[in-house]
């Protein structure tokens, strides 16, 4: 890779695509055309890295989007008999993909600079159009805001605790109240939680929080420790995703039902996707499918929390209904949605939806009865390969801490402690991987029929990042770190501290170029104009048009049914 003067982000992205994906044995199940089609993907952008993170996020995100473009080309050839298209990926543009929720502007001034919004500000800022579903006050006070963080345990190791969408269970499991009015700022919060976590060993906290209380939690490992762990060993043989094909004589080969819009221009038009997801990773999968023309019905619940500040970005292309599956009439509505769906994406904690007949086994039985198979995607934190943590809940920072990514970032700043690398790279990487896996499964179903189960996990994305992408060479990292002022963050600095600082650095580095943004209007919100990061894949000949059939919206806007006209803005 060489020194900074010889380093090229676009060139390295191309190498990652070729060596870390299409030519790697862990992805040998890719279509036979994949290797040759890599030559139709062209990477551009500034040569030198600009993100002040030691991990090669721009290169990895660009390469993953390159895989998506390859699979789109395979689909174009096999379903539409269209020759492969040249696709351009700007690596600077791809860098914005992993921070896109923070770059949304409502009713923007087109002449003004891009104005980012940090995570904890977004829900209140966008609440007029996206009603706040933070029903548990996840970050409403300093103490509750501090639960999602890394703290040092009594044995000197580090533990990442997490609030999920309700910090009360974690606080109670730690022997603390749901809130404490005496804690009035983040420094006081850190002091309380540091002392609390120091009262037990890392293993004890892992048991108390991760197993007994069933909360997201992990002991922080470096990359070698993860590799040697039982979970790391279980996951060692899987790449970005794993596809399980279940053949059946009653499920013949074929494509999804076509509509008048199904064409190379909108290659997934007519595909119906049932979206059972929250937060970032799995919603990114379904947004990726929507961008290609798929019709997506997202199902939320009136009694469950959601991170509404992410919806302006991640709800594009999706209808959104609200169902309480504890009620028979609502469960029946969901089953009716399921009967017409082609793809199901389940991003909830492993097993939690099984009691509603939404396990992949039950869905596949329905596929056999109707004579057309399903593609069922399941996403979790730790993996699906039989490891001891497969059953646990988890989020991007938990996986980063567990897989060695956080320790790598901390050490790059001269520390011997884990620090969560800002920007939810593993979320978005998992999201792109899931979109790619669905494309691959659609291609395979067109050749051999059956049902398909797709396994995706944050840990899969992170271990791929560690193994096949890696960190910048020392001299390259030192240069980019110095160019950003050599910021140093500590293990107890969470998103609320690091994200605003990094967004400011990105602006100073000139990353927020207006040519990578577009203004869209959401019909579901009365034509509200919004400035967003535009689709990264650029098809210059116009055969493929990326975009969304319907605009973004908040939860519960639509009726729980598939409309006859798949371009209906709102389902009534």
mmCIF file of N, CA and C in Angstrom, residues 277-342:
data_model
loop_
_atom_site.group_PDB
_atom_site.id
_atom_site.type_symbol
_atom_site.label_atom_id
_atom_site.label_comp_id
_atom_site.label_asym_id
_atom_site.label_seq_id
_atom_site.Cartn_x
_atom_site.Cartn_y
_atom_site.Cartn_z
ATOM 1 N N UNK A 277 -37.948 -4.428 10.598
ATOM 2 C CA UNK A 277 -36.628 -3.946 10.986
ATOM 3 C C UNK A 277 -36.725 -2.664 11.796
ATOM 4 N N UNK A 278 -35.605 -2.354 12.487
ATOM 5 C CA UNK A 278 -35.458 -1.077 13.192
ATOM 6 C C UNK A 278 -33.999 -0.632 13.134
ATOM 7 N N UNK A 279 -33.792 0.637 13.367
ATOM 8 C CA UNK A 279 -32.499 1.307 13.523
ATOM 9 C C UNK A 279 -31.755 1.358 12.181
ATOM 10 N N UNK A 280 -30.558 0.738 11.988
ATOM 11 C CA UNK A 280 -29.777 1.039 10.786
ATOM 12 C C UNK A 280 -29.510 -0.163 9.885
ATOM 13 N N UNK A 281 -28.941 -1.241 10.410
ATOM 14 C CA UNK A 281 -28.393 -2.294 9.545
ATOM 15 C C UNK A 281 -29.445 -2.898 8.618
ATOM 16 N N UNK A 282 -30.477 -3.500 9.191
ATOM 17 C CA UNK A 282 -31.485 -4.137 8.336
ATOM 18 C C UNK A 282 -32.359 -3.126 7.588
ATOM 19 N N UNK A 283 -32.685 -1.937 8.142
ATOM 20 C CA UNK A 283 -33.363 -0.940 7.306
ATOM 21 C C UNK A 283 -32.543 -0.508 6.093
ATOM 22 N N UNK A 284 -31.207 -0.532 6.215
ATOM 23 C CA UNK A 284 -30.370 -0.208 5.060
ATOM 24 C C UNK A 284 -30.521 -1.258 3.965
ATOM 25 N N UNK A 285 -30.686 -2.520 4.349
ATOM 26 C CA UNK A 285 -30.913 -3.576 3.350
ATOM 27 C C UNK A 285 -32.150 -3.268 2.526
ATOM 28 N N UNK A 286 -33.253 -2.977 3.212
ATOM 29 C CA UNK A 286 -34.516 -2.777 2.511
ATOM 30 C C UNK A 286 -34.528 -1.461 1.744
ATOM 31 N N UNK A 287 -33.847 -0.442 2.257
ATOM 32 C CA UNK A 287 -33.728 0.791 1.474
ATOM 33 C C UNK A 287 -32.941 0.530 0.198
ATOM 34 N N UNK A 288 -31.906 -0.314 0.280
ATOM 35 C CA UNK A 288 -31.137 -0.659 -0.912
ATOM 36 C C UNK A 288 -31.984 -1.354 -1.958
ATOM 37 N N UNK A 289 -32.887 -2.229 -1.534
ATOM 38 C CA UNK A 289 -33.790 -2.895 -2.471
ATOM 39 C C UNK A 289 -34.788 -1.900 -3.054
ATOM 40 N N UNK A 290 -35.290 -0.992 -2.209
ATOM 41 C CA UNK A 290 -36.227 0.031 -2.682
ATOM 42 C C UNK A 290 -35.575 0.932 -3.723
ATOM 43 N N UNK A 291 -34.307 1.232 -3.542
ATOM 44 C CA UNK A 291 -33.580 2.090 -4.476
ATOM 45 C C UNK A 291 -33.555 1.487 -5.880
ATOM 46 N N UNK A 292 -33.646 0.168 -5.953
ATOM 47 C CA UNK A 292 -33.638 -0.545 -7.231
ATOM 48 C C UNK A 292 -35.039 -0.812 -7.765
ATOM 49 N N UNK A 293 -36.058 -0.283 -7.095
ATOM 50 C CA UNK A 293 -37.416 -0.395 -7.600
ATOM 51 C C UNK A 293 -38.342 -1.280 -6.812
ATOM 52 N N UNK A 294 -37.837 -1.993 -5.794
ATOM 53 C CA UNK A 294 -38.695 -2.879 -5.006
ATOM 54 C C UNK A 294 -39.735 -2.080 -4.227
ATOM 55 N N UNK A 295 -40.866 -2.729 -3.960
ATOM 56 C CA UNK A 295 -41.922 -2.151 -3.128
ATOM 57 C C UNK A 295 -41.782 -2.714 -1.724
ATOM 58 N N UNK A 296 -41.619 -1.839 -0.743
ATOM 59 C CA UNK A 296 -41.300 -2.248 0.624
ATOM 60 C C UNK A 296 -42.408 -1.797 1.567
ATOM 61 N N UNK A 297 -42.919 -2.741 2.349
ATOM 62 C CA UNK A 297 -43.865 -2.409 3.420
ATOM 63 C C UNK A 297 -43.163 -2.645 4.752
ATOM 64 N N UNK A 298 -42.881 -1.558 5.459
ATOM 65 C CA UNK A 298 -42.253 -1.666 6.775
ATOM 66 C C UNK A 298 -43.351 -1.779 7.832
ATOM 67 N N UNK A 299 -43.162 -2.710 8.752
ATOM 68 C CA UNK A 299 -44.138 -2.940 9.816
ATOM 69 C C UNK A 299 -43.524 -2.522 11.142
ATOM 70 N N UNK A 300 -44.157 -1.570 11.809
ATOM 71 C CA UNK A 300 -43.739 -1.150 13.143
ATOM 72 C C UNK A 300 -44.879 -1.447 14.114
ATOM 73 N N UNK A 301 -44.677 -1.138 15.374
ATOM 74 C CA UNK A 301 -45.689 -1.436 16.389
ATOM 75 C C UNK A 301 -45.955 -0.198 17.236
ATOM 76 N N UNK A 302 -47.214 0.052 17.590
ATOM 77 C CA UNK A 302 -47.534 1.263 18.356
ATOM 78 C C UNK A 302 -46.971 1.262 19.764
ATOM 79 N N UNK A 303 -46.652 0.087 20.308
ATOM 80 C CA UNK A 303 -46.192 -0.006 21.693
ATOM 81 C C UNK A 303 -44.682 -0.197 21.809
ATOM 82 N N UNK A 304 -43.973 -0.222 20.677
ATOM 83 C CA UNK A 304 -42.529 -0.439 20.705
ATOM 84 C C UNK A 304 -41.781 0.830 20.312
ATOM 85 N N UNK A 305 -40.596 1.053 20.897
ATOM 86 C CA UNK A 305 -39.816 2.236 20.542
ATOM 87 C C UNK A 305 -39.180 2.097 19.170
ATOM 88 N N UNK A 306 -38.841 3.224 18.596
ATOM 89 C CA UNK A 306 -38.125 3.259 17.323
ATOM 90 C C UNK A 306 -37.265 4.512 17.331
ATOM 91 N N UNK A 307 -36.172 4.482 16.561
ATOM 92 C CA UNK A 307 -35.314 5.667 16.525
ATOM 93 C C UNK A 307 -35.753 6.537 15.352
ATOM 94 N N UNK A 308 -36.688 7.448 15.634
ATOM 95 C CA UNK A 308 -37.328 8.232 14.583
ATOM 96 C C UNK A 308 -36.366 9.156 13.856
ATOM 97 N N UNK A 309 -35.281 9.542 14.500
ATOM 98 C CA UNK A 309 -34.320 10.431 13.860
ATOM 99 C C UNK A 309 -33.620 9.821 12.668
ATOM 100 N N UNK A 310 -33.711 8.500 12.518
ATOM 101 C CA UNK A 310 -33.110 7.821 11.368
ATOM 102 C C UNK A 310 -34.069 7.716 10.190
ATOM 103 N N UNK A 311 -35.359 7.901 10.426
ATOM 104 C CA UNK A 311 -36.363 7.661 9.396
ATOM 105 C C UNK A 311 -36.287 8.619 8.215
ATOM 106 N N UNK A 312 -35.924 9.904 8.395
ATOM 107 C CA UNK A 312 -35.832 10.766 7.223
ATOM 108 C C UNK A 312 -34.914 10.210 6.140
ATOM 109 N N UNK A 313 -33.894 9.469 6.545
ATOM 110 C CA UNK A 313 -32.954 8.887 5.588
ATOM 111 C C UNK A 313 -33.328 7.457 5.215
ATOM 112 N N UNK A 314 -33.609 6.626 6.206
ATOM 113 C CA UNK A 314 -33.716 5.184 5.963
ATOM 114 C C UNK A 314 -35.120 4.717 5.606
ATOM 115 N N UNK A 315 -36.118 5.603 5.640
ATOM 116 C CA UNK A 315 -37.483 5.196 5.287
ATOM 117 C C UNK A 315 -37.854 5.529 3.847
ATOM 118 N N UNK A 316 -36.915 6.016 3.052
ATOM 119 C CA UNK A 316 -37.224 6.297 1.651
ATOM 120 C C UNK A 316 -37.585 5.004 0.928
ATOM 121 N N UNK A 317 -38.636 5.104 0.100
ATOM 122 C CA UNK A 317 -39.053 3.958 -0.694
ATOM 123 C C UNK A 317 -39.908 2.965 0.051
ATOM 124 N N UNK A 318 -40.405 3.328 1.237
ATOM 125 C CA UNK A 318 -41.119 2.360 2.070
ATOM 126 C C UNK A 318 -42.469 2.913 2.526
ATOM 127 N N UNK A 319 -43.495 2.092 2.363
ATOM 128 C CA UNK A 319 -44.716 2.335 3.111
ATOM 129 C C UNK A 319 -44.462 1.911 4.552
ATOM 130 N N UNK A 320 -45.280 2.416 5.464
ATOM 131 C CA UNK A 320 -45.022 2.130 6.876
ATOM 132 C C UNK A 320 -46.341 1.950 7.614
ATOM 133 N N UNK A 321 -46.644 0.706 7.970
ATOM 134 C CA UNK A 321 -47.862 0.427 8.729
ATOM 135 C C UNK A 321 -47.510 0.103 10.177
ATOM 136 N N UNK A 322 -48.490 0.194 11.047
ATOM 137 C CA UNK A 322 -48.282 -0.063 12.472
ATOM 138 C C UNK A 322 -49.232 -1.166 12.912
ATOM 139 N N UNK A 323 -48.667 -2.261 13.433
ATOM 140 C CA UNK A 323 -49.462 -3.411 13.854
ATOM 141 C C UNK A 323 -49.027 -3.874 15.236
ATOM 142 N N UNK A 324 -49.997 -4.192 16.063
ATOM 143 C CA UNK A 324 -49.735 -4.799 17.366
ATOM 144 C C UNK A 324 -49.995 -6.295 17.218
ATOM 145 N N UNK A 325 -48.944 -7.070 17.080
ATOM 146 C CA UNK A 325 -49.091 -8.490 16.767
ATOM 147 C C UNK A 325 -49.672 -9.293 17.924
ATOM 148 N N UNK A 326 -49.841 -8.674 19.079
ATOM 149 C CA UNK A 326 -50.520 -9.349 20.187
ATOM 150 C C UNK A 326 -52.029 -9.427 19.953
ATOM 151 N N UNK A 327 -52.514 -8.636 18.994
ATOM 152 C CA UNK A 327 -53.937 -8.618 18.659
ATOM 153 C C UNK A 327 -54.183 -9.508 17.447
ATOM 154 N N UNK A 328 -55.188 -10.352 17.534
ATOM 155 C CA UNK A 328 -55.460 -11.319 16.469
ATOM 156 C C UNK A 328 -55.716 -10.636 15.133
ATOM 157 N N UNK A 329 -56.449 -9.515 15.157
ATOM 158 C CA UNK A 329 -56.775 -8.855 13.892
ATOM 159 C C UNK A 329 -55.534 -8.260 13.223
ATOM 160 N N UNK A 330 -54.597 -7.768 14.030
ATOM 161 C CA UNK A 330 -53.368 -7.224 13.458
ATOM 162 C C UNK A 330 -52.446 -8.331 12.968
ATOM 163 N N UNK A 331 -52.399 -9.428 13.696
ATOM 164 C CA UNK A 331 -51.592 -10.562 13.245
ATOM 165 C C UNK A 331 -52.135 -11.103 11.927
ATOM 166 N N UNK A 332 -53.451 -11.111 11.769
ATOM 167 C CA UNK A 332 -54.051 -11.560 10.509
ATOM 168 C C UNK A 332 -53.656 -10.635 9.358
ATOM 169 N N UNK A 333 -53.595 -9.334 9.624
ATOM 170 C CA UNK A 333 -53.165 -8.390 8.591
ATOM 171 C C UNK A 333 -51.724 -8.664 8.173
ATOM 172 N N UNK A 334 -50.880 -8.965 9.147
ATOM 173 C CA UNK A 334 -49.487 -9.274 8.823
ATOM 174 C C UNK A 334 -49.400 -10.548 7.983
ATOM 175 N N UNK A 335 -50.180 -11.553 8.337
ATOM 176 C CA UNK A 335 -50.165 -12.797 7.567
ATOM 177 C C UNK A 335 -50.625 -12.556 6.133
ATOM 178 N N UNK A 336 -51.565 -11.659 5.937
ATOM 179 C CA UNK A 336 -51.996 -11.321 4.580
ATOM 180 C C UNK A 336 -50.893 -10.611 3.806
ATOM 181 N N UNK A 337 -50.160 -9.729 4.475
ATOM 182 C CA UNK A 337 -49.001 -9.107 3.827
ATOM 183 C C UNK A 337 -47.984 -10.162 3.428
ATOM 184 N N UNK A 338 -47.770 -11.105 4.322
ATOM 185 C CA UNK A 338 -46.772 -12.146 4.093
ATOM 186 C C UNK A 338 -47.127 -13.002 2.882
ATOM 187 N N UNK A 339 -48.402 -13.266 2.679
ATOM 188 C CA UNK A 339 -48.824 -14.146 1.584
ATOM 189 C C UNK A 339 -48.390 -13.622 0.219
ATOM 190 N N UNK A 340 -48.280 -12.309 0.079
ATOM 191 C CA UNK A 340 -47.907 -11.732 -1.214
ATOM 192 C C UNK A 340 -46.438 -11.337 -1.294
ATOM 193 N N UNK A 341 -45.718 -11.423 -0.201
ATOM 194 C CA UNK A 341 -44.329 -10.952 -0.182
ATOM 195 C C UNK A 341 -43.410 -11.926 -0.911
ATOM 196 N N UNK A 342 -42.341 -11.381 -1.476
ATOM 197 C CA UNK A 342 -41.280 -12.189 -2.081
ATOM 198 C C UNK A 342 -40.093 -12.323 -1.142
#
